[in-house]
Amino acid sequence: METAQKRTARLELKTTQELKQMIAQAAALSGMDTTSFLMVDVAQRARKVLMEHQMIHLSLEGQRRFAQLNEESAKTGKPTEAMRELAKRPRLPLRGE
């Protein structure tokens, strides 16, 4: 977590009294305040989710074909016919667009 930055943004959540007490006790045992204790895991999870949504996942066949296209393009220094055909396809919307 970025501890050098001043925390000015606010998040609020509701929970049970029992869970609040458990979190406070776990934070104290960890030598952290409750906010820091919660934010460590939340920030890591948020980064992971964002990274997963930014990655392109290829099947083994897709990986093989991608490598083949790269090799063919590297030999000639020009895009292959398959690359030109791919570029002609309509752009698919990205998540969140």
Coordinates of C-alpha atoms in Angstrom, one line a residue:
M1 CA 0.0 0.0 0.0
E2 CA 1.2 3.5 -0.7
T3 CA 1.9 4.8 2.8
A4 CA 3.8 7.9 1.7
Q5 CA 0.6 9.4 0.3
K6 CA -1.7 11.3 2.5
R7 CA -5.0 9.6 2.8
T8 CA -7.7 12.1 2.0
A9 CA -10.4 10.1 0.2
R10 CA -13.1 8.5 2.3
L11 CA -14.8 5.1 2.1
E12 CA -17.6 4.0 4.3
L13 CA -19.0 0.5 4.8
K14 CA -21.4 -1.2 7.1
T15 CA -20.8 -4.4 8.9
T16 CA -21.9 -6.3 11.9
Q17 CA -20.6 -5.3 15.4
E18 CA -19.0 -8.8 15.7
L19 CA -17.0 -8.4 12.4
K20 CA -16.0 -4.9 13.3
Q21 CA -14.6 -6.2 16.6
M22 CA -12.8 -9.1 15.0
I23 CA -11.2 -6.8 12.4
A24 CA -10.1 -4.3 15.1
Q25 CA -8.6 -7.1 17.2
A26 CA -6.8 -8.6 14.2
A27 CA -5.5 -5.2 13.2
A28 CA -4.2 -4.6 16.7
L29 CA -2.5 -8.0 16.8
S30 CA -0.8 -7.1 13.5
G31 CA 0.4 -3.8 14.8
M32 CA -1.8 -1.8 12.4
D33 CA -4.7 0.5 12.7
T34 CA -8.0 -0.8 11.3
T35 CA -7.9 1.3 8.1
S36 CA -4.4 0.1 7.2
F37 CA -5.3 -3.5 8.0
L38 CA -8.3 -3.4 5.7
M39 CA -6.6 -1.4 2.9
V40 CA -3.6 -3.8 2.5
D41 CA -5.8 -6.6 1.3
V42 CA -8.3 -4.4 -0.5
A43 CA -5.6 -2.7 -2.5
Q44 CA -3.9 -6.0 -3.5
R45 CA -7.2 -7.4 -4.6
A46 CA -8.1 -4.3 -6.6
R47 CA -4.7 -4.4 -8.4
K48 CA -5.2 -8.1 -9.2
V49 CA -8.7 -7.6 -10.6
L50 CA -7.6 -4.7 -12.7
M51 CA -4.6 -6.5 -14.0
E52 CA -6.7 -9.6 -14.9
H53 CA -9.1 -7.4 -16.9
Q54 CA -6.3 -5.7 -18.7
M55 CA -4.7 -9.0 -19.9
I56 CA -5.4 -10.8 -23.1
H57 CA -5.7 -14.5 -22.6
L58 CA -4.9 -16.8 -25.5
S59 CA -5.5 -20.5 -25.9
L60 CA -2.5 -22.7 -26.7
E61 CA -3.6 -22.6 -30.4
G62 CA -3.9 -18.8 -30.2
Q63 CA -0.4 -18.5 -28.6
R64 CA 1.0 -20.8 -31.4
R65 CA -0.6 -18.7 -34.1
F66 CA 0.5 -15.4 -32.6
A67 CA 4.1 -16.7 -32.4
Q68 CA 3.9 -17.8 -36.0
L69 CA 2.6 -14.4 -37.1
N70 CA 5.4 -12.7 -35.2
E71 CA 8.0 -14.9 -36.8
E72 CA 6.7 -14.4 -40.3
S73 CA 6.6 -10.6 -39.8
A74 CA 10.1 -10.6 -38.3
K75 CA 11.5 -12.3 -41.4
T76 CA 10.1 -9.8 -43.9
G77 CA 9.9 -6.7 -41.7
K78 CA 6.3 -6.2 -43.0
P79 CA 2.9 -7.2 -41.7
T80 CA 1.7 -10.6 -42.9
E81 CA -1.5 -11.0 -45.0
A82 CA -3.2 -12.4 -41.8
M83 CA -2.2 -9.3 -39.9
R84 CA -3.6 -7.0 -42.7
E85 CA -6.8 -9.0 -42.6
L86 CA -7.0 -8.7 -38.9
A87 CA -6.5 -4.9 -39.1
K88 CA -9.5 -4.7 -41.4
R89 CA -11.9 -6.1 -38.9
P90 CA -14.1 -3.7 -36.9
R91 CA -12.6 -2.7 -33.5
L92 CA -14.3 -4.5 -30.7
P93 CA -15.4 -2.4 -27.7
L94 CA -13.3 -2.6 -24.6
R95 CA -14.8 -3.4 -21.2
G96 CA -16.2 -0.2 -19.7
E97 CA -16.7 1.5 -23.1

